[in-house]
PDB file of C-alpha atoms in Angstrom:
ATOM      1  CA  MET A   1     177.008 119.024  55.203  1.00  0.00           C
ATOM      2  CA  ASP A   2     176.942 121.464  58.107  1.00  0.00           C
ATOM      3  CA  MET A   3     176.847 118.578  60.601  1.00  0.00           C
ATOM      4  CA  PHE A   4     179.824 116.908  58.903  1.00  0.00           C
ATOM      5  CA  PHE A   5     181.740 120.184  59.089  1.00  0.00           C
ATOM      6  CA  MET A   6     180.849 120.605  62.772  1.00  0.00           C
ATOM      7  CA  VAL A   7     181.987 117.050  63.570  1.00  0.00           C
ATOM      8  CA  MET A   8     185.320 117.599  61.818  1.00  0.00           C
ATOM      9  CA  ILE A   9     185.850 120.872  63.669  1.00  0.00           C
ATOM     10  CA  ALA A  10     184.958 119.227  66.997  1.00  0.00           C
ATOM     11  CA  MET A  11     187.386 116.347  66.376  1.00  0.00           C
ATOM     12  CA  LEU A  12     190.154 118.805  65.542  1.00  0.00           C
ATOM     13  CA  ALA A  13     189.288 120.853  68.627  1.00  0.00           C
ATOM     14  CA  GLY A  14     189.367 117.714  70.745  1.00  0.00           C
ATOM     15  CA  LYS A  15     192.860 116.812  69.551  1.00  0.00           C
ATOM     16  CA  CYS A  16     194.012 120.425  70.023  1.00  0.00           C
ATOM     17  CA  SER A  17     192.540 120.412  73.525  1.00  0.00           C
ATOM     18  CA  ASP A  18     194.419 117.221  74.404  1.00  0.00           C
ATOM     19  CA  TYR A  19     197.634 118.819  73.162  1.00  0.00           C
ATOM     20  CA  PHE A  20     196.842 122.077  74.967  1.00  0.00           C
ATOM     21  CA  VAL A  21     196.123 120.334  78.243  1.00  0.00           C
ATOM     22  CA  SER A  22     199.080 117.940  78.028  1.00  0.00           C
ATOM     23  CA  LYS A  23     201.707 120.373  76.747  1.00  0.00           C
ATOM     24  CA  LEU A  24     200.735 123.829  77.938  1.00  0.00           C
ATOM     25  CA  ILE A  25     198.832 123.355  81.184  1.00  0.00           C
ATOM     26  CA  CYS A  26     200.908 120.453  82.527  1.00  0.00           C
ATOM     27  CA  PRO A  27     202.496 122.612  85.251  1.00  0.00           C
ATOM     28  CA  ILE A  28     198.955 123.358  86.491  1.00  0.00           C
ATOM     29  CA  LEU A  29     197.190 120.086  85.694  1.00  0.00           C
ATOM     30  CA  PRO A  30     199.266 117.146  86.913  1.00  0.00           C
ATOM     31  CA  VAL A  31     197.420 114.810  84.544  1.00  0.00           C
ATOM     32  CA  THR A  32     196.098 114.813  81.011  1.00  0.00           C
ATOM     33  CA  LEU A  33     193.079 113.158  79.475  1.00  0.00           C
ATOM     34  CA  THR A  34     194.964 109.970  78.601  1.00  0.00           C
ATOM     35  CA  ARG A  35     198.306 110.127  80.425  1.00  0.00           C
ATOM     36  CA  ILE A  36     199.023 109.906  84.141  1.00  0.00           C
ATOM     37  CA  PRO A  37     202.429 110.559  85.732  1.00  0.00           C
ATOM     38  CA  HIS A  38     204.221 107.471  87.090  1.00  0.00           C
ATOM     39  CA  SER A  39     204.365 109.107  90.515  1.00  0.00           C
ATOM     40  CA  THR A  40     200.577 108.872  90.784  1.00  0.00           C
ATOM     41  CA  LEU A  41     200.160 105.307  89.515  1.00  0.00           C
ATOM     42  CA  LEU A  42     198.748 102.513  91.605  1.00  0.00           C
ATOM     43  CA  PRO A  43     200.107  98.992  91.011  1.00  0.00           C
ATOM     44  CA  GLY A  44     198.551  97.643  87.839  1.00  0.00           C
ATOM     45  CA  GLU A  45     196.368 100.738  87.429  1.00  0.00           C
ATOM     46  CA  CYS A  46     196.160 103.913  85.352  1.00  0.00           C
ATOM     47  CA  HIS A  47     197.805 102.655  82.176  1.00  0.00           C
ATOM     48  CA  CYS A  48     196.842 104.207  78.835  1.00  0.00           C
ATOM     49  CA  PHE A  49     194.661 101.776  76.882  1.00  0.00           C
ATOM     50  CA  LEU A  50     193.331 102.127  73.348  1.00  0.00           C
ATOM     51  CA  TRP A  51     189.712 101.980  74.490  1.00  0.00           C
ATOM     52  CA  GLN A  52     190.336 104.820  76.930  1.00  0.00           C
ATOM     53  CA  LYS A  53     191.777 107.012  74.192  1.00  0.00           C
ATOM     54  CA  THR A  54     188.836 106.226  71.935  1.00  0.00           C
ATOM     55  CA  LEU A  55     186.313 106.928  74.677  1.00  0.00           C
ATOM     56  CA  VAL A  56     188.034 110.213  75.552  1.00  0.00           C
ATOM     57  CA  LEU A  57     187.955 111.295  71.908  1.00  0.00           C
ATOM     58  CA  VAL A  58     184.271 110.404  71.500  1.00  0.00           C
ATOM     59  CA  LEU A  59     183.303 112.180  74.715  1.00  0.00           C
ATOM     60  CA  THR A  60     185.407 115.217  73.837  1.00  0.00           C
ATOM     61  CA  VAL A  61     183.849 115.546  70.385  1.00  0.00           C
ATOM     62  CA  THR A  62     180.336 115.127  71.807  1.00  0.00           C
ATOM     63  CA  LEU A  63     180.864 117.686  74.583  1.00  0.00           C
ATOM     64  CA  TYR A  64     182.552 120.180  72.275  1.00  0.00           C
ATOM     65  CA  LEU A  65     179.686 119.929  69.799  1.00  0.00           C
ATOM     66  CA  ALA A  66     177.229 120.486  72.646  1.00  0.00           C
ATOM     67  CA  CYS A  67     179.184 123.552  73.815  1.00  0.00           C
ATOM     68  CA  TYR A  68     179.297 124.956  70.286  1.00  0.00           C
ATOM     69  CA  ARG A  69     175.563 124.423  69.897  1.00  0.00           C
ATOM     70  CA  GLU A  70     174.880 126.088  73.258  1.00  0.00           C
ATOM     71  CA  PHE A  71     177.260 129.052  73.092  1.00  0.00           C
ATOM     72  CA  GLY A  72     178.249 129.431  69.451  1.00  0.00           C
ATOM     73  CA  LEU A  73     181.464 131.182  68.424  1.00  0.00           C
ATOM     74  CA  THR A  74     181.474 133.536  71.388  1.00  0.00           C
ATOM     75  CA  VAL A  75     183.963 134.457  74.090  1.00  0.00           C
ATOM     76  CA  THR A  76     182.173 131.964  76.370  1.00  0.00           C
ATOM     77  CA  LEU A  77     183.067 129.009  74.166  1.00  0.00           C
ATOM     78  CA  LEU A  78     186.748 128.707  75.144  1.00  0.00           C
ATOM     79  CA  PRO A  79     186.272 128.526  78.947  1.00  0.00           C
ATOM     80  CA  ALA A  80     183.329 126.157  78.379  1.00  0.00           C
ATOM     81  CA  LEU A  81     185.499 123.809  76.296  1.00  0.00           C
ATOM     82  CA  LEU A  82     188.310 123.892  78.852  1.00  0.00           C
ATOM     83  CA  LEU A  83     185.856 123.217  81.687  1.00  0.00           C
ATOM     84  CA  MET A  84     184.606 120.159  79.793  1.00  0.00           C
ATOM     85  CA  SER A  85     188.207 119.001  79.394  1.00  0.00           C
ATOM     86  CA  CYS A  86     188.874 119.484  83.111  1.00  0.00           C
ATOM     87  CA  LEU A  87     185.807 117.443  84.024  1.00  0.00           C
ATOM     88  CA  LEU A  88     186.967 114.637  81.736  1.00  0.00           C
ATOM     89  CA  VAL A  89     190.444 114.742  83.278  1.00  0.00           C
ATOM     90  CA  ILE A  90     189.042 114.592  86.806  1.00  0.00           C
ATOM     91  CA  SER A  91     186.566 111.835  85.939  1.00  0.00           C
ATOM     92  CA  PHE A  92     189.052 109.476  84.302  1.00  0.00           C
ATOM     93  CA  VAL A  93     191.760 109.978  86.902  1.00  0.00           C
ATOM     94  CA  ASP A  94     189.352 109.518  89.802  1.00  0.00           C
ATOM     95  CA  TRP A  95     187.849 106.403  88.235  1.00  0.00           C
ATOM     96  CA  ARG A  96     191.258 104.821  87.727  1.00  0.00           C
ATOM     97  CA  CYS A  97     193.251 106.179  90.676  1.00  0.00           C
ATOM     98  CA  ARG A  98     190.746 107.497  93.236  1.00  0.00           C
ATOM     99  CA  MET A  99     192.462 110.911  93.165  1.00  0.00           C
ATOM    100  CA  ILE A 100     191.247 114.470  92.571  1.00  0.00           C
ATOM    101  CA  PHE A 101     194.086 116.961  92.400  1.00  0.00           C
ATOM    102  CA  ASP A 102     193.808 120.361  94.042  1.00  0.00           C
ATOM    103  CA  GLN A 103     195.737 121.968  91.163  1.00  0.00           C
ATOM    104  CA  THR A 104     193.045 120.880  88.745  1.00  0.00           C
ATOM    105  CA  LEU A 105     190.309 122.313  90.964  1.00  0.00           C
ATOM    106  CA  ILE A 106     192.148 125.632  91.276  1.00  0.00           C
ATOM    107  CA  PHE A 107     192.450 125.824  87.499  1.00  0.00           C
ATOM    108  CA  MET A 108     188.753 124.971  87.183  1.00  0.00           C
ATOM    109  CA  THR A 109     187.868 127.791  89.572  1.00  0.00           C
ATOM    110  CA  ILE A 110     189.741 130.267  87.368  1.00  0.00           C
ATOM    111  CA  LEU A 111     187.862 128.960  84.327  1.00  0.00           C
ATOM    112  CA  VAL A 112     184.562 129.278  86.211  1.00  0.00           C
ATOM    113  CA  LEU A 113     185.285 132.953  86.861  1.00  0.00           C
ATOM    114  CA  LEU A 114     186.092 133.507  83.169  1.00  0.00           C
ATOM    115  CA  PHE A 115     182.992 131.576  82.100  1.00  0.00           C
ATOM    116  CA  ARG A 116     180.624 133.544  84.314  1.00  0.00           C
ATOM    117  CA  TRP A 117     182.304 136.849  83.449  1.00  0.00           C
ATOM    118  CA  SER A 118     181.874 136.138  79.719  1.00  0.00           C
ATOM    119  CA  LEU A 119     178.142 135.607  80.265  1.00  0.00           C
ATOM    120  CA  GLY A 120     177.800 138.716  82.424  1.00  0.00           C
ATOM    121  CA  ILE A 121     176.755 136.674  85.466  1.00  0.00           C
ATOM    122  CA  LEU A 122     179.789 137.177  87.688  1.00  0.00           C
ATOM    123  CA  ASN A 123     177.596 137.297  90.790  1.00  0.00           C
ATOM    124  CA  PHE A 124     179.753 136.344  93.767  1.00  0.00           C
ATOM    125  CA  THR A 125     176.752 135.959  96.071  1.00  0.00           C
ATOM    126  CA  ASP A 126     175.194 133.402  93.715  1.00  0.00           C
ATOM    127  CA  MET A 127     178.546 131.632  93.331  1.00  0.00           C
ATOM    128  CA  LEU A 128     179.102 131.486  97.086  1.00  0.00           C
ATOM    129  CA  CYS A 129     175.598 130.169  97.749  1.00  0.00           C
ATOM    130  CA  GLY A 130     175.960 127.541  95.027  1.00  0.00           C
ATOM    131  CA  GLY A 131     179.323 126.447  96.388  1.00  0.00           C
ATOM    132  CA  LEU A 132     178.092 126.278  99.963  1.00  0.00           C
ATOM    133  CA  VAL A 133     175.007 124.269  99.043  1.00  0.00           C
ATOM    134  CA  GLY A 134     176.747 121.916  96.594  1.00  0.00           C
ATOM    135  CA  GLY A 135     179.791 121.311  98.746  1.00  0.00           C
ATOM    136  CA  GLY A 136     177.777 121.397 101.958  1.00  0.00           C
ATOM    137  CA  ILE A 137     175.551 118.492 100.924  1.00  0.00           C
ATOM    138  CA  LEU A 138     178.576 116.293 100.239  1.00  0.00           C
ATOM    139  CA  LEU A 139     180.371 117.558 103.346  1.00  0.00           C
ATOM    140  CA  ILE A 140     177.478 116.458 105.566  1.00  0.00           C
ATOM    141  CA  ILE A 141     177.524 113.016 103.954  1.00  0.00           C
ATOM    142  CA  ALA A 142     181.312 112.785 104.357  1.00  0.00           C
ATOM    143  CA  LEU A 143     181.124 113.704 108.039  1.00  0.00           C
ATOM    144  CA  LEU A 144     178.157 111.458 108.872  1.00  0.00           C
ATOM    145  CA  SER A 145     178.972 108.350 106.883  1.00  0.00           C
ATOM    146  CA  GLY A 146     182.526 108.680 105.653  1.00  0.00           C
ATOM    147  CA  GLY A 147     181.328 107.451 102.276  1.00  0.00           C
ATOM    148  CA  MET A 148     182.403 110.593 100.434  1.00  0.00           C
ATOM    149  CA  GLY A 149     185.956 111.709  99.736  1.00  0.00           C
ATOM    150  CA  TRP A 150     187.201 115.228 100.447  1.00  0.00           C
ATOM    151  CA  GLY A 151     188.106 115.573  96.776  1.00  0.00           C
ATOM    152  CA  ASP A 152     184.448 115.012  95.901  1.00  0.00           C
ATOM    153  CA  VAL A 153     183.414 117.701  98.374  1.00  0.00           C
ATOM    154  CA  LYS A 154     185.846 120.199  96.871  1.00  0.00           C
ATOM    155  CA  LEU A 155     184.858 119.316  93.303  1.00  0.00           C
ATOM    156  CA  GLN A 156     181.160 119.818  94.010  1.00  0.00           C
ATOM    157  CA  THR A 157     181.982 123.125  95.685  1.00  0.00           C
ATOM    158  CA  VAL A 158     183.655 124.313  92.476  1.00  0.00           C
ATOM    159  CA  ILE A 159     180.703 123.018  90.444  1.00  0.00           C
ATOM    160  CA  GLY A 160     178.434 124.972  92.789  1.00  0.00           C
ATOM    161  CA  PHE A 161     180.485 128.119  92.100  1.00  0.00           C
ATOM    162  CA  TRP A 162     180.026 127.412  88.399  1.00  0.00           C
ATOM    163  CA  LEU A 163     176.299 126.682  88.302  1.00  0.00           C
ATOM    164  CA  GLY A 164     175.098 128.733  91.273  1.00  0.00           C
ATOM    165  CA  LEU A 165     171.646 128.387  92.785  1.00  0.00           C
ATOM    166  CA  PRO A 166     169.309 126.720  92.032  1.00  0.00           C
ATOM    167  CA  LEU A 167     171.136 124.833  89.253  1.00  0.00           C
ATOM    168  CA  VAL A 168     173.509 123.070  91.643  1.00  0.00           C
ATOM    169  CA  LEU A 169     170.528 121.212  93.123  1.00  0.00           C
ATOM    170  CA  PRO A 170     169.512 119.236  89.998  1.00  0.00           C
ATOM    171  CA  ALA A 171     173.228 118.679  89.263  1.00  0.00           C
ATOM    172  CA  THR A 172     173.656 117.082  92.685  1.00  0.00           C
ATOM    173  CA  PHE A 173     170.486 115.014  92.268  1.00  0.00           C
ATOM    174  CA  ILE A 174     171.631 113.707  88.863  1.00  0.00           C
ATOM    175  CA  ALA A 175     175.016 112.772  90.327  1.00  0.00           C
ATOM    176  CA  PHE A 176     173.495 110.749  93.161  1.00  0.00           C
ATOM    177  CA  ALA A 177     170.897 109.137  90.886  1.00  0.00           C
ATOM    178  CA  ALA A 178     173.512 108.085  88.325  1.00  0.00           C
ATOM    179  CA  GLY A 179     175.918 106.910  91.022  1.00  0.00           C
ATOM    180  CA  GLY A 180     173.177 104.894  92.679  1.00  0.00           C
ATOM    181  CA  LEU A 181     172.203 103.203  89.419  1.00  0.00           C
ATOM    182  CA  VAL A 182     175.792 102.294  88.578  1.00  0.00           C
ATOM    183  CA  GLY A 183     176.416 101.096  92.139  1.00  0.00           C
ATOM    184  CA  ALA A 184     173.298  98.924  92.025  1.00  0.00           C
ATOM    185  CA  GLY A 185     174.376  97.514  88.682  1.00  0.00           C
ATOM    186  CA  LEU A 186     177.818  96.613  90.037  1.00  0.00           C
ATOM    187  CA  LEU A 187     176.212  94.912  93.025  1.00  0.00           C
ATOM    188  CA  LEU A 188     173.870  92.889  90.827  1.00  0.00           C
ATOM    189  CA  ALA A 189     176.781  91.913  88.590  1.00  0.00           C
ATOM    190  CA  LYS A 190     178.743  90.960  91.726  1.00  0.00           C
ATOM    191  CA  ARG A 191     181.576  93.278  90.711  1.00  0.00           C
ATOM    192  CA  HIS A 192     181.386  95.131  94.038  1.00  0.00           C
ATOM    193  CA  GLY A 193     180.378  94.264  97.578  1.00  0.00           C
ATOM    194  CA  ARG A 194     177.995  96.257  99.747  1.00  0.00           C
ATOM    195  CA  LYS A 195     180.863  97.907 101.607  1.00  0.00           C
ATOM    196  CA  ASP A 196     182.844  98.770  98.468  1.00  0.00           C
ATOM    197  CA  THR A 197     182.857 102.342  97.203  1.00  0.00           C
ATOM    198  CA  ILE A 198     183.009 103.677  93.671  1.00  0.00           C
ATOM    199  CA  PRO A 199     184.667 106.905  92.488  1.00  0.00           C
ATOM    200  CA  PHE A 200     182.066 109.661  92.586  1.00  0.00           C
ATOM    201  CA  ALA A 201     183.760 112.404  90.529  1.00  0.00           C
ATOM    202  CA  PRO A 202     182.491 111.021  87.168  1.00  0.00           C
ATOM    203  CA  PHE A 203     178.914 111.296  88.411  1.00  0.00           C
ATOM    204  CA  LEU A 204     179.456 114.806  89.757  1.00  0.00           C
ATOM    205  CA  ALA A 205     180.874 115.735  86.358  1.00  0.00           C
ATOM    206  CA  LEU A 206     177.878 114.149  84.623  1.00  0.00           C
ATOM    207  CA  GLY A 207     175.478 116.128  86.780  1.00  0.00           C
ATOM    208  CA  ALA A 208     177.326 119.362  86.001  1.00  0.00           C
ATOM    209  CA  MET A 209     177.386 118.688  82.267  1.00  0.00           C
ATOM    210  CA  VAL A 210     173.699 117.797  82.005  1.00  0.00           C
ATOM    211  CA  THR A 211     172.702 120.789  84.113  1.00  0.00           C
ATOM    212  CA  LEU A 212     174.873 123.169  82.098  1.00  0.00           C
ATOM    213  CA  PHE A 213     172.931 122.337  78.939  1.00  0.00           C
ATOM    214  CA  TYR A 214     169.468 121.550  80.348  1.00  0.00           C
ATOM    215  CA  GLY A 215     169.491 123.207  83.764  1.00  0.00           C
ATOM    216  CA  ARG A 216     166.682 125.699  83.231  1.00  0.00           C
ATOM    217  CA  GLU A 217     164.395 122.988  81.876  1.00  0.00           C
ATOM    218  CA  LEU A 218     165.246 120.724  84.807  1.00  0.00           C
ATOM    219  CA  VAL A 219     164.540 123.473  87.336  1.00  0.00           C
ATOM    220  CA  SER A 220     161.250 124.338  85.644  1.00  0.00           C
ATOM    221  CA  TRP A 221     160.190 120.696  85.453  1.00  0.00           C
ATOM    222  CA  SER A 222     161.307 119.568  88.898  1.00  0.00           C
ATOM    223  CA  GLY A 223     160.519 122.709  90.870  1.00  0.00           C
ATOM    224  CA  PHE A 224     163.984 122.940  92.487  1.00  0.00           C
TER     225      PHE A 224
END
C-alpha cells in the first residue's frame, strides 16, 4: 500500500514538474521535457511523439521515487527533483537536436548551490575541484580529438560542481562506459558509421544520476 501511494505521489509530482518547467521556468529554460520551440527545430526532428511523452513520464516517476527514497521529505528534495528534471530536459533535447542551452546550465548551477546548501556541504573548494576535473577531462578530449561538444564540456563542469571530488570521477567513467556501449551497439546494428558521433549529454546525465544515488559505494568499490 505504501508503494502504491508513493507511485501515485511520484506520478503527480512528475506532471506538476512538467507544468512547472513548461509554464513557470520557460523564460529560463528554453525547452521543456516534451516540447521544443520551433526556432530550435531541425528539419524533420524534435517533434513531440507519444512514446517520448510516455518515456519522459516513466523516467520522471522513477527518478522522483529514487530522490524521495534518498532524501525523504526534506528541504533537499525540491532542488534534487528539479535537477533531475533539468537532466531529462538536457538529455532529450541533445539527443534530438544536438543542443545544450546555456540558460539551462545556468539554472542548473543555481539548483546545485541550493542542493549543496541544503545538505550543509556548500564547500566551494570541493565544487571548484569537481568542476575543473569533470570539465577538464572533456575539455582535453574536445581539444585533442574534436569528438566532444562544448556543451558537453560545460554540462560536465556543472555536474562536477554538483558532485565534487571524488564523485565526479565515477560519474565520468559511467558516462564514457555507457556511451561506448551504445556507440558499439549502433555500429554493430549499422545505424552509425565509424566517423558518426552520438549526443553525449544523456550519458553524462546517466553518470550523474547513478553517482548521486550510489556514489559512495562506487568510490569505495572502485577506489577512485
